[in-house]
PDB file of N, CA and C in Angstrom:
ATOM      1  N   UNK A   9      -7.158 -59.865  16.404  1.00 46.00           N
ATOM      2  CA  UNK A   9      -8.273 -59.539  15.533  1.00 46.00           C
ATOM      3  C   UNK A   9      -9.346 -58.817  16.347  1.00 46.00           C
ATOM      4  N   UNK A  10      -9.563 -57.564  15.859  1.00 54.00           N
ATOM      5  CA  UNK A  10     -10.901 -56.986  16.413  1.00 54.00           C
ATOM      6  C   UNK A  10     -12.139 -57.765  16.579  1.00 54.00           C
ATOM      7  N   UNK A  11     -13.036 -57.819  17.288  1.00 61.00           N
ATOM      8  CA  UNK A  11     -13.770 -57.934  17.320  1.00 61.00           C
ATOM      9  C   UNK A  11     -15.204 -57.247  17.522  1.00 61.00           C
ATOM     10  N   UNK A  12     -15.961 -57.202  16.469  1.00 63.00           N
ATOM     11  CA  UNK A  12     -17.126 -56.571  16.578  1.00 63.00           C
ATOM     12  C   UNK A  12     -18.424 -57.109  16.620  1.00 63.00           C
ATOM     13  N   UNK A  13     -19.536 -56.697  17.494  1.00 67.00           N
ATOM     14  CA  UNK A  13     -20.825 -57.211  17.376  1.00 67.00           C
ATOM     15  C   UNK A  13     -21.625 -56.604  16.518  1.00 67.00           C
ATOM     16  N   UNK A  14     -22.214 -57.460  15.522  1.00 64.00           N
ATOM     17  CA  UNK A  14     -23.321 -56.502  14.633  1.00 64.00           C
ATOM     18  C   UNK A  14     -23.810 -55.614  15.181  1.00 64.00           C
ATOM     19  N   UNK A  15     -24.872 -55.983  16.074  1.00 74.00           N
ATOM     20  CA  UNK A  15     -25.763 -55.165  17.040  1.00 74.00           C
ATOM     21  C   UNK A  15     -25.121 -53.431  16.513  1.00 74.00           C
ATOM     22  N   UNK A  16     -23.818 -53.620  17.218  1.00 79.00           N
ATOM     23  CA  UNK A  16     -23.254 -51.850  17.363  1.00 79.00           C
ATOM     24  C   UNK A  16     -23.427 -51.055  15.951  1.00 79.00           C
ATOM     25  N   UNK A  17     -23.967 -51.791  14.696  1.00 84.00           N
ATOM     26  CA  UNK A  17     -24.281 -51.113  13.335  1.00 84.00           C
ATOM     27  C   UNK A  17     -25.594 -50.562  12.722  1.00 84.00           C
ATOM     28  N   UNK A  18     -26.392 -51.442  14.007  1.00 92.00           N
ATOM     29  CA  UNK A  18     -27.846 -50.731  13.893  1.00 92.00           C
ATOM     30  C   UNK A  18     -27.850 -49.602  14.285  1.00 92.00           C
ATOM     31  N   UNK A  19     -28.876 -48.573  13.022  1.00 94.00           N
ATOM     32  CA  UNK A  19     -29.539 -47.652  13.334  1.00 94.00           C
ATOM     33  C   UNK A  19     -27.990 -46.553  12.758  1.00 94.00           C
ATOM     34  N   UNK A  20     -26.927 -46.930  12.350  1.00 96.00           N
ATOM     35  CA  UNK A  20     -26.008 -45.901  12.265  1.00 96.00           C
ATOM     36  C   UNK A  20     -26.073 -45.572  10.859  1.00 96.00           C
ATOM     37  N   UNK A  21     -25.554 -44.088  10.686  1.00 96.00           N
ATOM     38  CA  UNK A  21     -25.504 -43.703   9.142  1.00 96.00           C
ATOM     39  C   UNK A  21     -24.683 -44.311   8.387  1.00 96.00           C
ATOM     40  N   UNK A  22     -24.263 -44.321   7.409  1.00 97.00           N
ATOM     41  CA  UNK A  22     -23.163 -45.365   6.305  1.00 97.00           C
ATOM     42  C   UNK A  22     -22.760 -44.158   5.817  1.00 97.00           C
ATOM     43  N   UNK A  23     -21.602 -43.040   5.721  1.00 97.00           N
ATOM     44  CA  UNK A  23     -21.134 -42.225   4.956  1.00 97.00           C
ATOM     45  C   UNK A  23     -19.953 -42.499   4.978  1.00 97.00           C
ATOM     46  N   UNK A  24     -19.486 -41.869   3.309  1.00 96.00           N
ATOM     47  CA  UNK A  24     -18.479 -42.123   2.367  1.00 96.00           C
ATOM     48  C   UNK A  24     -17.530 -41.706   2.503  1.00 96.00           C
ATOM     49  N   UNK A  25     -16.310 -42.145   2.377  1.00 96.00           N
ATOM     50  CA  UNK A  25     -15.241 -41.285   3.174  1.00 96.00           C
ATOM     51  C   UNK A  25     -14.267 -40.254   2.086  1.00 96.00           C
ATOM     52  N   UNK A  26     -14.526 -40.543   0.594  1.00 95.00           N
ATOM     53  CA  UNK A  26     -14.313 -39.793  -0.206  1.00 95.00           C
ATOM     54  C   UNK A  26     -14.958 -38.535  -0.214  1.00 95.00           C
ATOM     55  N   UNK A  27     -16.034 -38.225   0.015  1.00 94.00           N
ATOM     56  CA  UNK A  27     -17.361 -37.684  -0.728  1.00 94.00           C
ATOM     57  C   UNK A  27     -17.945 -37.246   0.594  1.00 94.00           C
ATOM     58  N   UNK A  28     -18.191 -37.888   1.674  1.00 95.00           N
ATOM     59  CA  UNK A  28     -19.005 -37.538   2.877  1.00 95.00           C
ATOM     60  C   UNK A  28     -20.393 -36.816   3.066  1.00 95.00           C
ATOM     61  N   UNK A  29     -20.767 -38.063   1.547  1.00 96.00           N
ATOM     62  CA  UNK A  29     -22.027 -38.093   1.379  1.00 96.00           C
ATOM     63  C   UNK A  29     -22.655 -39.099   2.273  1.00 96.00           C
ATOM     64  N   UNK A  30     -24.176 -39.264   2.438  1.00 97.00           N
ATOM     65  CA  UNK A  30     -24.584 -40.235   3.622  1.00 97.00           C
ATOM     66  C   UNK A  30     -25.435 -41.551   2.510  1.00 97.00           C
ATOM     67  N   UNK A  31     -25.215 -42.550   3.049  1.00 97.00           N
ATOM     68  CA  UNK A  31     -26.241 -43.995   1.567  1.00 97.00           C
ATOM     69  C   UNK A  31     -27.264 -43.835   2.396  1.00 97.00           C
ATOM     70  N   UNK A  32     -27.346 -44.373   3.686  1.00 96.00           N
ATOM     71  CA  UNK A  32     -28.565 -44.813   4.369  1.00 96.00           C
ATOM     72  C   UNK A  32     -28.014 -44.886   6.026  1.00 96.00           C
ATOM     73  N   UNK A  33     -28.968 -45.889   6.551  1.00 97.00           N
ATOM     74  CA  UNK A  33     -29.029 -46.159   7.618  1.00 97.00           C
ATOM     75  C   UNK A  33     -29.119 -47.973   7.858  1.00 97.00           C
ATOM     76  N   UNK A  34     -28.255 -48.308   8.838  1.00 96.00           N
ATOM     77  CA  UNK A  34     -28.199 -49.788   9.236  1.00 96.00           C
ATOM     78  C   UNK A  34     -29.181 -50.240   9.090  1.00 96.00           C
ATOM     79  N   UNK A  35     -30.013 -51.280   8.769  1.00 95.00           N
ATOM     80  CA  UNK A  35     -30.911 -51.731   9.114  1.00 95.00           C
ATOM     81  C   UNK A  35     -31.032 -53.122   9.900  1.00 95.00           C
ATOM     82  N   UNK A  36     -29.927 -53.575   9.278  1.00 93.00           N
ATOM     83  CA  UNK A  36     -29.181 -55.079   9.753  1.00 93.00           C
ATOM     84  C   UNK A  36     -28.406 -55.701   8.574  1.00 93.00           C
ATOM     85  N   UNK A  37     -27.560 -56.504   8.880  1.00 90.00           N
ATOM     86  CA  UNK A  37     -26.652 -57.112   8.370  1.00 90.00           C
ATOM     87  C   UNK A  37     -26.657 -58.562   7.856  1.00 90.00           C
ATOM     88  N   UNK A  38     -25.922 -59.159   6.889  1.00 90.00           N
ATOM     89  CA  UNK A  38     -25.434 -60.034   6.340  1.00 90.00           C
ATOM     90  C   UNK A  38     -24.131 -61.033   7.454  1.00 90.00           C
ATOM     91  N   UNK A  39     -24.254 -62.098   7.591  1.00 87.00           N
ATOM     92  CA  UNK A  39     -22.915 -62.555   7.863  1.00 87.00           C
ATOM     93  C   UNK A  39     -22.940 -64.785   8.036  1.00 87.00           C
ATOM     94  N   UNK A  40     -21.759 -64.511   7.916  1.00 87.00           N
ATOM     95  CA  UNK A  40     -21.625 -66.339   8.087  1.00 87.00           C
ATOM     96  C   UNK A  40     -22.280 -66.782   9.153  1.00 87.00           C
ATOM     97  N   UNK A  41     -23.237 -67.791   9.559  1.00 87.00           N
ATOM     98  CA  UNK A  41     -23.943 -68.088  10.488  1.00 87.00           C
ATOM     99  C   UNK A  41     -22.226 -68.602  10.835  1.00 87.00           C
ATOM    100  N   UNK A  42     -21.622 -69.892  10.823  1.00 90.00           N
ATOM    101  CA  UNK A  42     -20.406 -70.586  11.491  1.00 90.00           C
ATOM    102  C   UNK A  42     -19.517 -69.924  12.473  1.00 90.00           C
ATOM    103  N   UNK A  43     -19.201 -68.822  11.209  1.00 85.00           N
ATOM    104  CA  UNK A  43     -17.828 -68.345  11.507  1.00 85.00           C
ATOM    105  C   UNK A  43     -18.418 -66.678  12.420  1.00 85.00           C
ATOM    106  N   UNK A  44     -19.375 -66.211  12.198  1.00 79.00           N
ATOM    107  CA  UNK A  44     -19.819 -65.297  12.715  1.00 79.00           C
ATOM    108  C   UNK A  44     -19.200 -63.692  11.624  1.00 79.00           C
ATOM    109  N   UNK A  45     -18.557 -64.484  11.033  1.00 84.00           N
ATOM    110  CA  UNK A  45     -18.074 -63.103  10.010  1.00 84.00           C
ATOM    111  C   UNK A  45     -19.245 -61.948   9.098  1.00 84.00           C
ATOM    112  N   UNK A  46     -19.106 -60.898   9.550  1.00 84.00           N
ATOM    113  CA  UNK A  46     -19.677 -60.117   8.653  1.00 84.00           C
ATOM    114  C   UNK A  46     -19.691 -60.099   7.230  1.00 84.00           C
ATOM    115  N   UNK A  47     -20.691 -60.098   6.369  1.00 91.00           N
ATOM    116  CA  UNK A  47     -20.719 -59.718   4.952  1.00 91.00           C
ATOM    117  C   UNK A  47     -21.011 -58.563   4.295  1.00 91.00           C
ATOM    118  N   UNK A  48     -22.207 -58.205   4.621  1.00 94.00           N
ATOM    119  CA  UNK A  48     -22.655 -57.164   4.549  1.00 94.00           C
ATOM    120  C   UNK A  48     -23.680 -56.287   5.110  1.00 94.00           C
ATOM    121  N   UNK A  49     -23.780 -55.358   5.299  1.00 95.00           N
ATOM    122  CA  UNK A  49     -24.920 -54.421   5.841  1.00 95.00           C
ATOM    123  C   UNK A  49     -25.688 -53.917   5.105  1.00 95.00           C
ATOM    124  N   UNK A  50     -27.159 -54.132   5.563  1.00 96.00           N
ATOM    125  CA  UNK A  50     -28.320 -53.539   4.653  1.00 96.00           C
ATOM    126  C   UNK A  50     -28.584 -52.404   4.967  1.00 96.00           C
ATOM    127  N   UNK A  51     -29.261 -51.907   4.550  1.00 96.00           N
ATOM    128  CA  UNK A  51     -29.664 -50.316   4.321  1.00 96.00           C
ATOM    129  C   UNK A  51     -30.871 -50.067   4.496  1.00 96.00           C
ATOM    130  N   UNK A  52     -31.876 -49.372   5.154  1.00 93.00           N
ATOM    131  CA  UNK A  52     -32.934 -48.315   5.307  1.00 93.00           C
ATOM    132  C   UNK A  52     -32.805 -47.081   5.166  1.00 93.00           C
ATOM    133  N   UNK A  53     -33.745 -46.197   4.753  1.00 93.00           N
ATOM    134  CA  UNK A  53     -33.735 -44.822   4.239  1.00 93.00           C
ATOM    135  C   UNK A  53     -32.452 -44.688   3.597  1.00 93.00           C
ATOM    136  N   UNK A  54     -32.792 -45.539   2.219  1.00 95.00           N
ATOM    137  CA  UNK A  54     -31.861 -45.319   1.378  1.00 95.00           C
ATOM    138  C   UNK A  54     -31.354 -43.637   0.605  1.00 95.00           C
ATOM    139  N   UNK A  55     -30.477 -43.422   0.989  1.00 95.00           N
ATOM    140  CA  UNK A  55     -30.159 -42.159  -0.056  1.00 95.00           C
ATOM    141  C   UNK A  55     -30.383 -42.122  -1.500  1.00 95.00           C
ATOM    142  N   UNK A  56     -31.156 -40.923  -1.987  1.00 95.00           N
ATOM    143  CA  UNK A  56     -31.089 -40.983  -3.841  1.00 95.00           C
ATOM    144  C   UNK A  56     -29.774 -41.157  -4.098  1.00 95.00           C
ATOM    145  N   UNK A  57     -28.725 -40.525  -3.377  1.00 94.00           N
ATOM    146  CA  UNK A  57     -27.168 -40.935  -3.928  1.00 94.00           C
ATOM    147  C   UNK A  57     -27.029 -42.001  -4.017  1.00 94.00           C
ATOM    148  N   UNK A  58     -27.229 -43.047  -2.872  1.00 92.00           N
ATOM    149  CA  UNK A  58     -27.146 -44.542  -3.179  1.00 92.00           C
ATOM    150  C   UNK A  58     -27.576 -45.178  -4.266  1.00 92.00           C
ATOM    151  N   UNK A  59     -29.073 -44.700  -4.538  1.00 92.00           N
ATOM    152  CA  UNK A  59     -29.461 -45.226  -5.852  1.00 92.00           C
ATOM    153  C   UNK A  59     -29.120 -44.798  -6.801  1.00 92.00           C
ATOM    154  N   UNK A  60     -28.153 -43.492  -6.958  1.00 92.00           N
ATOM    155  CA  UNK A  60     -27.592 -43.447  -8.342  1.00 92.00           C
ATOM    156  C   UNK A  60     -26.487 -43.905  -8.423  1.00 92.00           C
ATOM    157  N   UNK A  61     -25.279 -44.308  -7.385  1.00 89.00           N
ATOM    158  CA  UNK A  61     -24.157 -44.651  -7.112  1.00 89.00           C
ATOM    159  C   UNK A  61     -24.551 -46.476  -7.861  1.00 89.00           C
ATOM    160  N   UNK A  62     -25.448 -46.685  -7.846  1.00 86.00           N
ATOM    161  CA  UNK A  62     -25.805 -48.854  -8.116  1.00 86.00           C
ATOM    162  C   UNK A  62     -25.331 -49.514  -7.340  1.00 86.00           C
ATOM    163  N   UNK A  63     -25.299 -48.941  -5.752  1.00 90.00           N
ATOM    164  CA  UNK A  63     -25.146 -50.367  -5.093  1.00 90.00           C
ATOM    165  C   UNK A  63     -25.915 -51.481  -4.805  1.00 90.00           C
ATOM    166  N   UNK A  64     -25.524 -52.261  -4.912  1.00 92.00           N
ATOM    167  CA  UNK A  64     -25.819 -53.702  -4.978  1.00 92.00           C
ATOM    168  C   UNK A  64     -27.716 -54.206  -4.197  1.00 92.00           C
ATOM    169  N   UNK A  65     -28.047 -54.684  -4.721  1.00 93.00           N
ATOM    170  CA  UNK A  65     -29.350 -55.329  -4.240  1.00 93.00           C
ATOM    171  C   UNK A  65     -29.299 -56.805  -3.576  1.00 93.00           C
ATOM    172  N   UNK A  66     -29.968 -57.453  -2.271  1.00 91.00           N
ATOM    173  CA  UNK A  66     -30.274 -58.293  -2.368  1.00 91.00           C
ATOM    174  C   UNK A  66     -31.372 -59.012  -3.129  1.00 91.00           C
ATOM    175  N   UNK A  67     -31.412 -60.525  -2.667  1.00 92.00           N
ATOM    176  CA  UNK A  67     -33.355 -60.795  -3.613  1.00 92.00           C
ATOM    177  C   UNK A  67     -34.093 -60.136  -2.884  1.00 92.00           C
ATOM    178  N   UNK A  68     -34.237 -59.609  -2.012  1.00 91.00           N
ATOM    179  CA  UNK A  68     -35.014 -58.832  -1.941  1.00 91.00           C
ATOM    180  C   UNK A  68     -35.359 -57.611  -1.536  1.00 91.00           C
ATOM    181  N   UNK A  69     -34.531 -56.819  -2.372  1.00 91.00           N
ATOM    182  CA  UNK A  69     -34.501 -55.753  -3.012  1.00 91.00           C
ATOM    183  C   UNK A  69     -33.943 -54.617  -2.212  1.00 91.00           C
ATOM    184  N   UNK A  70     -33.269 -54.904  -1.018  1.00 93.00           N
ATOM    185  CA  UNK A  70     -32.551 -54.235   0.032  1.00 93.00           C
ATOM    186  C   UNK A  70     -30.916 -53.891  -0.408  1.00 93.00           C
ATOM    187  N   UNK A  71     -30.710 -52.862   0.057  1.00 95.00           N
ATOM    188  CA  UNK A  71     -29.456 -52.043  -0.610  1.00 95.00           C
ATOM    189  C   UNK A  71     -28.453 -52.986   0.631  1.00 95.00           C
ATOM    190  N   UNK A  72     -26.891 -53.350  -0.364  1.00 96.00           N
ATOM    191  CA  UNK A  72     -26.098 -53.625   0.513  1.00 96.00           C
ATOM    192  C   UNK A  72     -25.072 -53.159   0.084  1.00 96.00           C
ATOM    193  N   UNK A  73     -24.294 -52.893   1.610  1.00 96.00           N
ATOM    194  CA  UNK A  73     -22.857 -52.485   1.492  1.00 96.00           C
ATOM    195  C   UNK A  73     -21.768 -53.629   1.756  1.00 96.00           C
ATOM    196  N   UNK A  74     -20.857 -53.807   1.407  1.00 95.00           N
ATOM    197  CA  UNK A  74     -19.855 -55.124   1.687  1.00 95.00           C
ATOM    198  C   UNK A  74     -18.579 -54.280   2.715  1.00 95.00           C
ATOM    199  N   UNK A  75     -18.953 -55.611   3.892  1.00 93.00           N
ATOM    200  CA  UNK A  75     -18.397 -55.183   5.038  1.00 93.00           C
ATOM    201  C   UNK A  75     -17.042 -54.849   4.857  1.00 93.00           C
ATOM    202  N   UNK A  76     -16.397 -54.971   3.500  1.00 94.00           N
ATOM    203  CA  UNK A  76     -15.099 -54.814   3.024  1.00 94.00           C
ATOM    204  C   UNK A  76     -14.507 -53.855   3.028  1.00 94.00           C
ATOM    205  N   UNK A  77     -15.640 -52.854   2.885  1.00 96.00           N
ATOM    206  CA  UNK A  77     -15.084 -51.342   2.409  1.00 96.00           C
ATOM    207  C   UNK A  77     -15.775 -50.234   3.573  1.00 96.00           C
ATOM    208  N   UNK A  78     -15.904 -51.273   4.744  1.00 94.00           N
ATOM    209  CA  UNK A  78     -15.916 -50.050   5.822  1.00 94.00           C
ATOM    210  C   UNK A  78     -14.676 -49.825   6.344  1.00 94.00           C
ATOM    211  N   UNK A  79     -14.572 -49.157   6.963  1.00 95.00           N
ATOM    212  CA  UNK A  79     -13.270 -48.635   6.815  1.00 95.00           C
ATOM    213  C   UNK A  79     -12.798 -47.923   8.878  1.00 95.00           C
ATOM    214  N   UNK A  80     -13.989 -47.035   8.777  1.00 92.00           N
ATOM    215  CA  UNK A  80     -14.646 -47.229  10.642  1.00 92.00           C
ATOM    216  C   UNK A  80     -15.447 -46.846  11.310  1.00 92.00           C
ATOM    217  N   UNK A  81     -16.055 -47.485  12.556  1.00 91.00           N
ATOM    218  CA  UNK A  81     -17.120 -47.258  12.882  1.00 91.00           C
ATOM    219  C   UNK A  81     -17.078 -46.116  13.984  1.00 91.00           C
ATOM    220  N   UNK A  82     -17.753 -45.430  14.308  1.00 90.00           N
ATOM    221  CA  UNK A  82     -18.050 -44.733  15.499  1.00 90.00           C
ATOM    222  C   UNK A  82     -19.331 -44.224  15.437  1.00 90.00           C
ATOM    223  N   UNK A  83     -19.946 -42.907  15.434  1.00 94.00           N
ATOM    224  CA  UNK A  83     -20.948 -42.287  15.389  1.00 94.00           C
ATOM    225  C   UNK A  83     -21.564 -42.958  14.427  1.00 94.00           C
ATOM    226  N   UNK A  84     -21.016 -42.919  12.990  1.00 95.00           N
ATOM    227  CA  UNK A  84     -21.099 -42.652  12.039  1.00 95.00           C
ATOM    228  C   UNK A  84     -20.233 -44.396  11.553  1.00 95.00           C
ATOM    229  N   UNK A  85     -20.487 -45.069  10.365  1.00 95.00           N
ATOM    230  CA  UNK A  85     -19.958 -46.016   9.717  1.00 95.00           C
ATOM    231  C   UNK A  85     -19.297 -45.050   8.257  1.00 95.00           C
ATOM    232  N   UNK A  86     -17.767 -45.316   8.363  1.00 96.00           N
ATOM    233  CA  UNK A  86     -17.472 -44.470   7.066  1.00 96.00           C
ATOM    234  C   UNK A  86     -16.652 -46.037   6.155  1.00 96.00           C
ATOM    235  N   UNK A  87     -17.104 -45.503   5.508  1.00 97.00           N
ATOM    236  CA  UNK A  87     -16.592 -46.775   3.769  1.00 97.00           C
ATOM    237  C   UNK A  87     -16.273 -46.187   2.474  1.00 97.00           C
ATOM    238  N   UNK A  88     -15.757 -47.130   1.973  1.00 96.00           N
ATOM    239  CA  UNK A  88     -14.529 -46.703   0.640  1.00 96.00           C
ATOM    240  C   UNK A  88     -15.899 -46.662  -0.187  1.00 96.00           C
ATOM    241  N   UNK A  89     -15.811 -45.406  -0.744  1.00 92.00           N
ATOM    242  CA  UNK A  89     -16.850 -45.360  -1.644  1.00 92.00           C
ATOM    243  C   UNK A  89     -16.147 -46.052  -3.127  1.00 92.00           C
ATOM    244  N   UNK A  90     -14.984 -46.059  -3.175  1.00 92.00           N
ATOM    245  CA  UNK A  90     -14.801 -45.584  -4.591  1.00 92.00           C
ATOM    246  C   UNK A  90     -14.321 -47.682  -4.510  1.00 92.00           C
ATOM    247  N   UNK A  91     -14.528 -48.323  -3.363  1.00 91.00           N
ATOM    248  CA  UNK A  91     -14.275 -49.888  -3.321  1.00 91.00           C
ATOM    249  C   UNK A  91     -15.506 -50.938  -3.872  1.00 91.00           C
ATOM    250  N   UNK A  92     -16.747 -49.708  -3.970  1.00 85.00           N
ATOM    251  CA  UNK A  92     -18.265 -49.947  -4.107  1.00 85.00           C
ATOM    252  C   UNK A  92     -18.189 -50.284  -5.553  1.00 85.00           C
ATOM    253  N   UNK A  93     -17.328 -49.970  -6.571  1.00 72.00           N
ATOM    254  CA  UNK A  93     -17.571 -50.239  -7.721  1.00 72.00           C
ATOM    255  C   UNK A  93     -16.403 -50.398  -8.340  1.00 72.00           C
TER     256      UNK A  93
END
């Protein structure tokens, strides 16, 4: 099993791997305190695409992506856009 540290998701873009449009930027993440598993990643400088796409809100009011539909990281975080809905 791979292993990844959140840390390496800050500050990176989130683009779509259908579309290679951009949502936002890391801001920090979601995950199981126990198990250390990722959930999801929040978003800063949200894209208007994001907000017309409806991804998901926390309570408070921060855009998230579900660590489900990334797909991979490097420069750039690319994810299943079309897994978003």
């Amino acid at each position: 099993m791979l292993k990844i540290r959140g840390e390496q998701f800050i500050g990176k873009f989130v683009i779509s791997e259908e579309t290679g449009r951009k949502f936002g930027t890391v801001s920090d993440f979601k995950f199981i305190v126990e198990s250390g598993e990722l959930l999801s990643l929040l978003l800063s400088e949200v894209t208007s695409y994001a907000k017309e796409v409806g991804i998901e809100q926390d309570e408070k009011g921060r855009f998230m992506i579900p660590f489900s539909t990334v797909k991979s990281v490097g420069d750039f975080i690319i994810i299943s856009e079309r897994e978003l809905v």
